[in-house]
XYZ file of C-alpha atoms in Angstrom:
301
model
C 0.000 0.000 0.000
C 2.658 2.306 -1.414
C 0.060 5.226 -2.094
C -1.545 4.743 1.886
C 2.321 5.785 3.360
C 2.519 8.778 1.017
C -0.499 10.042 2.501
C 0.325 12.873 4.529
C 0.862 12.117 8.622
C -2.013 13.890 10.088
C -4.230 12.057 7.187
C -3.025 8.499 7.817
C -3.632 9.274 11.374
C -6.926 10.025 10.547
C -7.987 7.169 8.528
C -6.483 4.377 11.241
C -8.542 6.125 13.707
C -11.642 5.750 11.204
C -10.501 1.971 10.874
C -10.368 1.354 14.714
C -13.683 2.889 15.931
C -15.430 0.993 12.990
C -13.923 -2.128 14.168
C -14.601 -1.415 17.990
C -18.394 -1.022 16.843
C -18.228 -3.983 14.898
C -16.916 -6.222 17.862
C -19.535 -4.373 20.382
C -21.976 -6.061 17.352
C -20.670 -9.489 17.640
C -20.399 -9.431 21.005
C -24.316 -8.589 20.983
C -24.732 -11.590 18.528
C -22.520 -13.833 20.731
C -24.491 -12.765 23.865
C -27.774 -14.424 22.590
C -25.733 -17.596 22.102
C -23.425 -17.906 25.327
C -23.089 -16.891 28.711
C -21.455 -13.294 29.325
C -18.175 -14.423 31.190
C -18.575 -16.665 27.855
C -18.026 -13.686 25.573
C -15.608 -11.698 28.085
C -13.280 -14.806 28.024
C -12.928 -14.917 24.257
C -12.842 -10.922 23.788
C -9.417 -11.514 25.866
C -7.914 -14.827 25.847
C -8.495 -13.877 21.495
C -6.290 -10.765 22.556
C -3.823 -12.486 24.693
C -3.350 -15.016 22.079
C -2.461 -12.405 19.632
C -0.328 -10.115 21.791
C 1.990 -13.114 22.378
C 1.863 -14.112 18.299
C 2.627 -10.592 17.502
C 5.240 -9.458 19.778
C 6.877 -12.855 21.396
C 10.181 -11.408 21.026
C 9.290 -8.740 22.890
C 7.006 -10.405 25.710
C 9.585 -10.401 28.951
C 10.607 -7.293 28.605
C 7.435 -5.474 27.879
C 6.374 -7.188 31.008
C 8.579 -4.988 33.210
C 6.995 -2.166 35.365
C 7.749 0.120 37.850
C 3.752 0.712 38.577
C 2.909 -3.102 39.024
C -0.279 -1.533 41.060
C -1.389 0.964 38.523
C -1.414 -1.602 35.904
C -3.617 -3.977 37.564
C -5.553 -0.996 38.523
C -6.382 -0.436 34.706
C -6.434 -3.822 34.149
C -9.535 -4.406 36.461
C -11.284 -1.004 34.981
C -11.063 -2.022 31.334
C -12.354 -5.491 32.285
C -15.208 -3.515 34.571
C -15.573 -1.648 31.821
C -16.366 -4.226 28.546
C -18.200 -6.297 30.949
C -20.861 -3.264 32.160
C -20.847 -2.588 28.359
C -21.089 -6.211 26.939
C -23.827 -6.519 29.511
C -25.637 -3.649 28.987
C -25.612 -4.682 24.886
C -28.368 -7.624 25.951
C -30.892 -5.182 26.836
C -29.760 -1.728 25.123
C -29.589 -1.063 21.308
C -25.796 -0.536 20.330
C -26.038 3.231 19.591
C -28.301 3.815 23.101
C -24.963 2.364 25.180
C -22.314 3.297 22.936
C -24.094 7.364 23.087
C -23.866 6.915 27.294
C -20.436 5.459 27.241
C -19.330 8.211 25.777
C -19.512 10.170 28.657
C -16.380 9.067 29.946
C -14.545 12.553 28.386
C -16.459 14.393 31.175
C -16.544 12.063 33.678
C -12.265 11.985 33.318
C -12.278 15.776 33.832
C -14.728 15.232 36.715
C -12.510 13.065 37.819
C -9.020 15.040 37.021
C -10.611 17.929 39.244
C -11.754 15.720 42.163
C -8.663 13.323 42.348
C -5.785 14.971 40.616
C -6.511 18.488 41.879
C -6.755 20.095 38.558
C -8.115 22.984 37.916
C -11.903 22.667 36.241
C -13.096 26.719 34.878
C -16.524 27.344 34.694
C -16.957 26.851 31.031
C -15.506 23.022 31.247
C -18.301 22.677 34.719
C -21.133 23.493 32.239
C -19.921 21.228 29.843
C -19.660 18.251 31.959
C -23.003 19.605 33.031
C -24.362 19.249 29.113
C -22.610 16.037 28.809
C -24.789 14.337 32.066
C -28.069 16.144 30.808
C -27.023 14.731 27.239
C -27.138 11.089 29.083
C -30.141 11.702 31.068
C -32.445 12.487 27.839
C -31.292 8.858 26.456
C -31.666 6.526 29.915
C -35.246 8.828 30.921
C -35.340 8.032 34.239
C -38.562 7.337 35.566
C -40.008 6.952 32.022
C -41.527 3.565 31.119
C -38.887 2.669 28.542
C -36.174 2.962 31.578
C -34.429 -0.284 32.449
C -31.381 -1.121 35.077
C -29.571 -2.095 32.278
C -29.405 1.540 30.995
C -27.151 2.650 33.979
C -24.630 -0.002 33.058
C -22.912 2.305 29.996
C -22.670 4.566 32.549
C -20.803 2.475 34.679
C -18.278 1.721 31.779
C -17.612 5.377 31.635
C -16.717 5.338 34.781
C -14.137 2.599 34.660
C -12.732 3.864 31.557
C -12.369 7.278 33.387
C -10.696 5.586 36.240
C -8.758 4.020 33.801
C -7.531 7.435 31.608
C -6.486 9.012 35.555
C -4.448 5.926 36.523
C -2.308 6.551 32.658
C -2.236 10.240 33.789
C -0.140 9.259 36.959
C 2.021 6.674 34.853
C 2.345 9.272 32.140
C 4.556 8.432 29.054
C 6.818 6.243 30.848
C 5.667 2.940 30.001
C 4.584 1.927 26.616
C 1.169 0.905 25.491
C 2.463 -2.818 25.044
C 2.783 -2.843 28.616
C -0.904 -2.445 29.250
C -1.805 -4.459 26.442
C -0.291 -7.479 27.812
C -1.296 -6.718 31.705
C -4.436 -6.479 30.537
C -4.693 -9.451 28.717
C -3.232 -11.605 31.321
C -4.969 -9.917 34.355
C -8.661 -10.235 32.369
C -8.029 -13.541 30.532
C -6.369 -14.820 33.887
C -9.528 -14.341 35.758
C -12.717 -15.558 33.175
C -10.724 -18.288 33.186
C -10.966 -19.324 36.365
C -14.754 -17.712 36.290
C -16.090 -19.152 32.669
C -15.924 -23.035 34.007
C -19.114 -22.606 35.957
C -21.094 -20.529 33.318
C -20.212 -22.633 29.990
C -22.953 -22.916 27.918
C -21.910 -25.498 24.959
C -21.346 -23.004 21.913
C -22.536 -24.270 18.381
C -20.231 -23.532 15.071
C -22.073 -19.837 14.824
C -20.860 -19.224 18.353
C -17.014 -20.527 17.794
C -16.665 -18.164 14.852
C -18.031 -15.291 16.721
C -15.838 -16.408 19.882
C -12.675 -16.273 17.482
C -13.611 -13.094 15.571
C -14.220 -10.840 18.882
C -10.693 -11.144 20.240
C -9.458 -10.615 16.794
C -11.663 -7.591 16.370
C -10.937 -6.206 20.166
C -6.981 -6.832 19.001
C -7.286 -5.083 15.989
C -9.023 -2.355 16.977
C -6.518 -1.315 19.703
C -3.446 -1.940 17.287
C -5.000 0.109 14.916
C -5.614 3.058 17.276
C -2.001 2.927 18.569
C -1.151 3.646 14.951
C -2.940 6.777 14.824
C -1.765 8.010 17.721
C 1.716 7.194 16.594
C 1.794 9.009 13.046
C 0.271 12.029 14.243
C -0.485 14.486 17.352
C -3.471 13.204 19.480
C -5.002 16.449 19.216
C -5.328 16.256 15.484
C -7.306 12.847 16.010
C -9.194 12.667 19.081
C -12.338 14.115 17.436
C -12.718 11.295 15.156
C -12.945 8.546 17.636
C -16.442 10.057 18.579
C -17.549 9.171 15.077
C -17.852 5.334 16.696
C -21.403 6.263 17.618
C -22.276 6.884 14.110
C -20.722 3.203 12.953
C -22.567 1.789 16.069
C -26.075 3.633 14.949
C -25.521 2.276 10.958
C -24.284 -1.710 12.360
C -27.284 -1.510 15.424
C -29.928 -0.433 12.137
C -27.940 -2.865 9.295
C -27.555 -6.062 11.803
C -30.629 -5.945 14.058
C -32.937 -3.291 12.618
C -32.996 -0.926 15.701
C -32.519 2.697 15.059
C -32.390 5.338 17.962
C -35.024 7.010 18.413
C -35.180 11.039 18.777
C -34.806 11.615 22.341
C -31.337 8.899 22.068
C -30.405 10.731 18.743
C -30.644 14.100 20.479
C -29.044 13.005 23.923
C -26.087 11.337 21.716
C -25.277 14.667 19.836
C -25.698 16.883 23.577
C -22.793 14.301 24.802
C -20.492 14.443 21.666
C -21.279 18.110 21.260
C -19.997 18.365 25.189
C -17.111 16.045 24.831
C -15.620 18.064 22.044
C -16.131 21.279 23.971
C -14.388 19.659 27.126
C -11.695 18.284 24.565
C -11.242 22.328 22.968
C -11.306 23.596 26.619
C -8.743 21.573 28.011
C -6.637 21.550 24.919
C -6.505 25.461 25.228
C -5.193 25.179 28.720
C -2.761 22.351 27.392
C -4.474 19.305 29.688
C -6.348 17.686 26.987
C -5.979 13.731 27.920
C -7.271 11.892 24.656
C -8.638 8.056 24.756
C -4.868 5.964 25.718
C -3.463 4.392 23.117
C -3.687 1.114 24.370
C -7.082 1.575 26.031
C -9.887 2.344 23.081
C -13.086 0.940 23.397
C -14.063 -1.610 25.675
């Protein structure tokens, strides 16, 4: 693909972000499928024992010394956030359309600053408050509490957002000094270490529909996060960070395509009031130079 590298860097960036949010959508879409056909610790196991097997294909050479750590806490910190958070998410994809929890998970932008200004001591202006605020009321138009067509299962996104904001403030007190292979493989060994000890007592025998969509999760999940760390690594994260919001609109066209659900207006409206507020948080803090994009290594759930 001699013509993709002559592309310039900030364009190439732009198009592997493309590819990795369509891919993330399309795993939360199998993992849907998967969910009618086997238990949830089921589809958790394969999402990262698929990824585990990969990371070790990939980078063997590399395995024992990636492995080192000076934050041996912090990682399994983020390791049991981005397991909390695919398994709120995967969970919350049995009862929610895919654009309803992908639109509330994408609160997490807001909920990190929330976070930033309540853990980290930053400093949070007035303009950033109200757009945190917009970002909450964005969420509260699509879950309608007290509304008939409220479920349980619509707090769950939130509660990924939360563990992937948890997640972003434990990399902001590692910073840049370990590499996103580090996480990659803590994660994968923390998360496929523990549904394997879990998944015994919830098998459910999967048929040859179930196998294929077993395999092709962990190779999506893999994919997806490879192909983000390649954005972020031909171009500045500020250039990019936009376009990972345009997930929601590959979740909305898969959720329609696959299973014939489309949002309806109150979701579609309450999706645009979060994305709208995310990108104003993400302007905001890039002005005062602490803008924190998704990590590398974490992307979607």
């Amino acid at each position: 693909m001699i013509w993709f590298s002559r592309l310039p860097a900030q364009t190439r960036g732009i198009l592997y972000m493309l590819i990795s949010v369509t891919v993330f959508a399309t795993m939360d879409m199998t993992a849907k499928l998967l969910g009618e056909r086997v238990s949830l610790p089921q589809v958790l196991w394969a999402r990262y024992g698929g990824q585990l097997l990969v990371l070790i294909l990939i980078f063997a050479p590399r395995l024992i010394p990636a492995l080192k750590t000076d934050h041996p806490w912090l990682q399994l910190l983020r390791a049991v956030m981005q397991l909390g958070a695919t398994a709120f998410f995967f969970a919350a994809l049995q009862h929610l359309g895919l654009a309803e929890a992908t639109a509330i998970a994408e609160l997490s932008p807001m909920l990190i600053t929330l976070g930033a200004a309540l853990f980290l001591k930053e400093k949070v202006g007035v303009r950033r408050g109200l757009g945190v605020a917009f970002g909450l009321i964005g969420a509260l138009m699509i879950i309608r509490p007290g509304s008939e067509i409220f479920t349980p299962a619509s707090l769950w996104p939130l509660a990924t957002a939360a563990c992937l904001a948890t997640y972003v403030l434990a990399t902001r007190h590692i910073g840049l000094k370990e590499g996103p292979i580090t996480a990659l493989l803590y994660s994968a060994l923390f998360c496929a270490g523990v549904l394997t000890l879990i998944v015994p007592f919830h098998w459910v025998r999967p048929d040859a529909t179930a196998v294929a969509l077993m395999c092709a999760i962990g190779a999506l999940g893999t994919l997806g996060q490879l192909t983000m760390i390649r954005a972020y690594s031909v171009t500045e994260a500020s250039a990019i960070a936009p376009t990972s919001h345009l997930g929601l609109l590959a979740a909305a066209g898969l959720g329609y395509v696959v299973f014939g659900s489309f949002p309806d207006l109150w979701t579609a409206l309450g999706g645009l009031v979060i994305v709208a507020a995310a990108l104003y948080v993400w302007h905001r803090e890039r002005k005062a130079g602490t803008a924190t994009p998704v990590p590398e290594e974490m992307g979607q759930p």
